[in-house]
mmCIF file of C-alpha atoms in Angstrom:
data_model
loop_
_atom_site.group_PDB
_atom_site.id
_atom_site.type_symbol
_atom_site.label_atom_id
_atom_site.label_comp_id
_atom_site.label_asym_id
_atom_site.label_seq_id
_atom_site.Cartn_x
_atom_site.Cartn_y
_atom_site.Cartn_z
ATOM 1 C CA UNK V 1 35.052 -14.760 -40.515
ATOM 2 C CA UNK V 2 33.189 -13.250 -43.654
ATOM 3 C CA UNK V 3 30.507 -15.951 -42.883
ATOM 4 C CA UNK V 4 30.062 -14.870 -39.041
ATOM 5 C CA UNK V 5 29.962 -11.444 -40.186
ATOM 6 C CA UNK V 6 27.169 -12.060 -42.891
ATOM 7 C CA UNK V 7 24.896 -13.736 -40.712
ATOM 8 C CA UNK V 8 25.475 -10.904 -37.582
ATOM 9 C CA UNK V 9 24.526 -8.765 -40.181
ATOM 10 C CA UNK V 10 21.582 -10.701 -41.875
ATOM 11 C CA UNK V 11 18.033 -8.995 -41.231
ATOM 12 C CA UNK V 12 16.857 -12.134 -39.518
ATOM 13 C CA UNK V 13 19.610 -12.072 -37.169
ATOM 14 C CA UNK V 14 19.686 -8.228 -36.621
ATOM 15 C CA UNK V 15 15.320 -8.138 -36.371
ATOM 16 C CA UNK V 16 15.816 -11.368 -33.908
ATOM 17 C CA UNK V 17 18.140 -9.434 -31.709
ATOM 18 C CA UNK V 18 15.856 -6.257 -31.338
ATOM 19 C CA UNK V 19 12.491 -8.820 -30.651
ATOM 20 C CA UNK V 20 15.050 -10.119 -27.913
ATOM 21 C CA UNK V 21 16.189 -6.438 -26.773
ATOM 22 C CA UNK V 22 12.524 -5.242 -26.807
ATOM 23 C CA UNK V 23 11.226 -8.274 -24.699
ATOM 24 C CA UNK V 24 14.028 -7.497 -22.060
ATOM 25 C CA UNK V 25 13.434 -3.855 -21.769
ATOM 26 C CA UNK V 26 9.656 -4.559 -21.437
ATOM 27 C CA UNK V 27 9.994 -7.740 -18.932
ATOM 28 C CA UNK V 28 12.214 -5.060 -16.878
ATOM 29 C CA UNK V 29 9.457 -2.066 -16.594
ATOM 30 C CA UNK V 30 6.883 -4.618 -15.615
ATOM 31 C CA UNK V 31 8.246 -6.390 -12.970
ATOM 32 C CA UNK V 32 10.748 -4.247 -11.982
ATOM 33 C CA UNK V 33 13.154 -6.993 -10.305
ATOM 34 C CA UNK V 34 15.349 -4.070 -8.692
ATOM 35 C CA UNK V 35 12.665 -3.262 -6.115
ATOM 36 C CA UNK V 36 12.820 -6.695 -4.333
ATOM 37 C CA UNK V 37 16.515 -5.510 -3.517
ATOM 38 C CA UNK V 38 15.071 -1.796 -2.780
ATOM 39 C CA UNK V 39 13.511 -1.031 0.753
ATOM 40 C CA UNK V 40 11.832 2.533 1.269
ATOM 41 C CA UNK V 41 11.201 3.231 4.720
ATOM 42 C CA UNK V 42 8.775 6.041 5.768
ATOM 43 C CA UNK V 43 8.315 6.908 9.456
ATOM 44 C CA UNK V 44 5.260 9.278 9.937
ATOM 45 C CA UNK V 45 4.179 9.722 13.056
ATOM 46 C CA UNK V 46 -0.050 10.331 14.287
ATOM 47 C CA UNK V 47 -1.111 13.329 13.644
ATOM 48 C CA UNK V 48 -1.300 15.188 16.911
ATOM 49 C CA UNK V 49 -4.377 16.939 18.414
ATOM 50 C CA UNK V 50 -5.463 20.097 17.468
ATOM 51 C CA UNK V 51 -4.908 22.860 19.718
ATOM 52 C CA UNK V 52 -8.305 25.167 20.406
ATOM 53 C CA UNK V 53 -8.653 27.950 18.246
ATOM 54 C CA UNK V 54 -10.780 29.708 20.701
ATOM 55 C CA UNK V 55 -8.634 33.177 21.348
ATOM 56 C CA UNK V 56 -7.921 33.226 25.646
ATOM 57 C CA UNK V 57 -10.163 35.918 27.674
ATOM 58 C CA UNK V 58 -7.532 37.936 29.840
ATOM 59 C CA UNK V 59 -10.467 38.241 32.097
ATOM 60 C CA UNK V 60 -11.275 35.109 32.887
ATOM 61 C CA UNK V 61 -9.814 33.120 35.989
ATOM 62 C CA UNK V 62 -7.475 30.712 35.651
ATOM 63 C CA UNK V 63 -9.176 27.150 35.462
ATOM 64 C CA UNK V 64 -8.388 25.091 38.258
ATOM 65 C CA UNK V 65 -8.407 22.388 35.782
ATOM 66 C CA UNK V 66 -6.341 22.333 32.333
ATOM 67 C CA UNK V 67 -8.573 21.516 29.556
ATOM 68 C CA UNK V 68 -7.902 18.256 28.015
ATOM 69 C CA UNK V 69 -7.455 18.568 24.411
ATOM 70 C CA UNK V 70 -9.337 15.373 21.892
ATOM 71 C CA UNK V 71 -6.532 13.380 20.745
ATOM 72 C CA UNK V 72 -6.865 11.156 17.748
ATOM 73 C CA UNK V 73 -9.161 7.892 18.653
ATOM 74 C CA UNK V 74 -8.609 4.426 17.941
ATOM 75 C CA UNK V 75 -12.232 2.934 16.075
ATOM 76 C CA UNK V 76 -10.767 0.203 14.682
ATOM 77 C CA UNK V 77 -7.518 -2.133 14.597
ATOM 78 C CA UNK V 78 -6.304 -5.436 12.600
ATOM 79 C CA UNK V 79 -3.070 -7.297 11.835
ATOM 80 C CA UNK V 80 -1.555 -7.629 8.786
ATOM 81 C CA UNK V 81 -1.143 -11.552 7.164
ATOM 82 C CA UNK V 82 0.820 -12.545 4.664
ATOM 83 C CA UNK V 83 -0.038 -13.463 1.080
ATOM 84 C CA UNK V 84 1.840 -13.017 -2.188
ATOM 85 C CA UNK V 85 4.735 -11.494 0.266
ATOM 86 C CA UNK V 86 5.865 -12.220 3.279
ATOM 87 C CA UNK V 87 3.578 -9.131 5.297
ATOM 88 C CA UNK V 88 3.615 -7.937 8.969
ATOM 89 C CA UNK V 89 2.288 -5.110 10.763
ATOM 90 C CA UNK V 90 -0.993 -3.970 12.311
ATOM 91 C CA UNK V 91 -3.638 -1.320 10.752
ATOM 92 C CA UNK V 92 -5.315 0.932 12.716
ATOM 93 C CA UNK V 93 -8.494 3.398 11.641
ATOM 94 C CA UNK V 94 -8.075 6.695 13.862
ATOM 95 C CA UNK V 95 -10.372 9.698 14.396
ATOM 96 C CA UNK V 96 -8.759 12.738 14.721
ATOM 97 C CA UNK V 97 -9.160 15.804 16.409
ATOM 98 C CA UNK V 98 -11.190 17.652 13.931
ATOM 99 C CA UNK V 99 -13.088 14.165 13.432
ATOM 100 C CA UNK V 100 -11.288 13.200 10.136
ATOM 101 C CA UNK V 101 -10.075 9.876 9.837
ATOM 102 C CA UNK V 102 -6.712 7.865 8.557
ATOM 103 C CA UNK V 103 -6.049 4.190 8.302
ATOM 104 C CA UNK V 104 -2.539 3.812 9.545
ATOM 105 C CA UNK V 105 -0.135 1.100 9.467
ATOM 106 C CA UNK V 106 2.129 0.578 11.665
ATOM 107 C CA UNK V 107 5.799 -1.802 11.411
ATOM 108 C CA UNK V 108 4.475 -2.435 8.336
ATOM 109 C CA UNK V 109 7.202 -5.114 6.909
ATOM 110 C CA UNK V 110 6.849 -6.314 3.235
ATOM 111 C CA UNK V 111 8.213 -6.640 -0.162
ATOM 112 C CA UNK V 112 8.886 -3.681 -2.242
ATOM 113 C CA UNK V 113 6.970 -3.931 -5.734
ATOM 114 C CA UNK V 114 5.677 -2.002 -8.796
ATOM 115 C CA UNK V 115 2.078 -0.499 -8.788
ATOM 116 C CA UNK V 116 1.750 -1.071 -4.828
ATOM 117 C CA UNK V 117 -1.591 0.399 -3.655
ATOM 118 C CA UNK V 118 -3.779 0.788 0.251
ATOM 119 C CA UNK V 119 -6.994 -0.402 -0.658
ATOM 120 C CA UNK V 120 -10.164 -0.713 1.878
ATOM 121 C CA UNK V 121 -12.553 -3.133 1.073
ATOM 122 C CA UNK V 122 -15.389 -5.354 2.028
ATOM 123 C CA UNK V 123 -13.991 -9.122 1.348
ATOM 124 C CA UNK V 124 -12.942 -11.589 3.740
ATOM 125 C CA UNK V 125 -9.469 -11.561 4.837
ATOM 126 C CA UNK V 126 -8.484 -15.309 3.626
ATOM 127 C CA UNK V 127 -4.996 -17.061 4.744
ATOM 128 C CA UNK V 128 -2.701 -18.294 1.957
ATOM 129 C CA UNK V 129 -3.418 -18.499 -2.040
ATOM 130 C CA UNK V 130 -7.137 -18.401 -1.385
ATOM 131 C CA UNK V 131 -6.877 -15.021 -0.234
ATOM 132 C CA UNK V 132 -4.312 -13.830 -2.969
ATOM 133 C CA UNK V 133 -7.000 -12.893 -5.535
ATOM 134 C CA UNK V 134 -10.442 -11.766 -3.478
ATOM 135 C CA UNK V 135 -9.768 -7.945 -3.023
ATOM 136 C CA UNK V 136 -10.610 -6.708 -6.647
ATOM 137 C CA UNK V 137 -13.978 -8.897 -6.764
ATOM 138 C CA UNK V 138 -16.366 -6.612 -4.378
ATOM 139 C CA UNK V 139 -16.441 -2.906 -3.667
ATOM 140 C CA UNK V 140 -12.600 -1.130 -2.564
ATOM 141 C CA UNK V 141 -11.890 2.206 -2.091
ATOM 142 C CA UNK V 142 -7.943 2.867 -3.007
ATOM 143 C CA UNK V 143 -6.347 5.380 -0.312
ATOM 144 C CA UNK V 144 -3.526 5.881 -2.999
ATOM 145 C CA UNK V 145 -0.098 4.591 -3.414
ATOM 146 C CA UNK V 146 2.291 2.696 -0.795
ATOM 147 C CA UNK V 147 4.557 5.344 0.723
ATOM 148 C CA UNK V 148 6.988 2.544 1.626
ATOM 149 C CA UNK V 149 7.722 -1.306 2.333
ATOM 150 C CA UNK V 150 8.603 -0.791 5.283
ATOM 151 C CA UNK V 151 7.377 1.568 8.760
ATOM 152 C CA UNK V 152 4.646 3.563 9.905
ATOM 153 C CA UNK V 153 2.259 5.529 7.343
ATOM 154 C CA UNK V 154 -0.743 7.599 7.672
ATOM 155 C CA UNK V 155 -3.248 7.347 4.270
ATOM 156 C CA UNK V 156 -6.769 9.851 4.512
ATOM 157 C CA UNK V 157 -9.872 7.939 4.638
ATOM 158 C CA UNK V 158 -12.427 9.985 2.486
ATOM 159 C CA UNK V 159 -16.046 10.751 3.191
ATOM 160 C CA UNK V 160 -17.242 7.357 1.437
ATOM 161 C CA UNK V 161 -15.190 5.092 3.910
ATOM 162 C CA UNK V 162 -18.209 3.320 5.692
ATOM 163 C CA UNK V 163 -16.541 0.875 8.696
ATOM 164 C CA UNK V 164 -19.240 -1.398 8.285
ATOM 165 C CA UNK V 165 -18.741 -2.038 4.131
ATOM 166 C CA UNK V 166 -14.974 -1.667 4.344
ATOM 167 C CA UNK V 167 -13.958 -4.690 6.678
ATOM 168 C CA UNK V 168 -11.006 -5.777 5.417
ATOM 169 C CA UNK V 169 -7.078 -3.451 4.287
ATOM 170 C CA UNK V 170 -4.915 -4.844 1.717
ATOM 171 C CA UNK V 171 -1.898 -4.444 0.271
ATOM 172 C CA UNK V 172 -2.578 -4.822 -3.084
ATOM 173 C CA UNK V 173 -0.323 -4.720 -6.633
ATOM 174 C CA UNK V 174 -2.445 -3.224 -8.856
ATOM 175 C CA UNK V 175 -0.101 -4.364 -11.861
ATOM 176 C CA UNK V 176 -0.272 -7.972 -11.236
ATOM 177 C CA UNK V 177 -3.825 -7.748 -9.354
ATOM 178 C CA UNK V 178 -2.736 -9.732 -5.963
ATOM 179 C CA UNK V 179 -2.383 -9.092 -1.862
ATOM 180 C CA UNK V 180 1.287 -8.850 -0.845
ATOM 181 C CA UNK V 181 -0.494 -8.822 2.336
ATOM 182 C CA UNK V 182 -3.850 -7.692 4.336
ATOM 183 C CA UNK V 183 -6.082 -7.273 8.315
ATOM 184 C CA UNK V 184 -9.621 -7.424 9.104
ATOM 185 C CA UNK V 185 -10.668 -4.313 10.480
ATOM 186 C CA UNK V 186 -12.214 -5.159 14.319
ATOM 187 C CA UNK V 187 -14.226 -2.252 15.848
ATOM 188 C CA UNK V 188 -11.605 -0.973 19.016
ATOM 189 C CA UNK V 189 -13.375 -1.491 22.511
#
């Protein structure tokens, strides 16, 4: 017993064991295994149209015709393939009312993981491994974190979104720089 105890006690043994403790507390924040077990669904709907802030003339006759308010607008549209993660789900770039613009994605359906981003960008959507890596390489603009694995989200496009540069949406995980998933964007008709 006194030998046991001498070596459990040993610095060797006892600097060993934190090296070991250390490694497993690290190789946990990292990858974060709990989130493949972890779904987070967010349901947002489309923004709706924006009423007219014109104030109504009392005066005026009644239209014979209700004005038609602009509702958000469909420019572009893609599906969602899989890469790293088994992905589905389609994209959609819509103009709204007041002419801003979202990318949303709709039953999106993928893996939960750490450091999930929305990224536009202008490489070619590319089916299995060969597409993995391709999104970092060229010019992306990141629309910020992934609100969920799972549902519909709406993520602002900013000023600098150009539809012809930014072909291509990805799921991307920033911490491990690969595509759980990603469309080409195709111009709506």
């Amino acid at each position: 017993m006194t030998r046991v105890r001498r070596l459990m006690t040993s610095p060797v043994v006892i600097g060993a064991l934190v090296l070991v403790l250390a490694a497993v507390g690290f190789g946990l924040y990292w990858f974060q295994p709990w989130k493949l077990w972890a779904d987070q669904t967010v349901n947002e709907a489309v923004p709706p149209a924006t009423p007219s802030t014109a104030p109504a003339d009392p005066s005026a006759a009644p239209s014979a015709k209700p004005s038609r308010q602009a509702g958000p607008e469909t420019l572009a549209t893609g599906t969602l393939i899989s890469h790293e993660h088994a992905t589905t789900g389609t994209v959609r770039v819509v103009r709204l009312a007041d002419g801003s613009r979202i990318l949303r994605l709709e039953n999106l359906d993928t893996s939960n993981g750490p450091d999930l981003k929305v990224w536009v960008t202008d490489a070619p959507v590319r089916e299995g491994k060969a597409g993995w890596h391709v999104f970092d390489d060229g010019a992306h603009l990141s629309l910020g974190d992934l609100k969920g694995n799972k549902g519909d989200q709406n993520y602002e496009l900013p000023d600098a979104f150009d539809p012809n540069k930014y072909t291509s949406v990805t799921i991307w995980c920033d911490r491990f720089d690969v595509s759980f998933g990603a469309a080409t964007l195709t111009a709506a008709s």
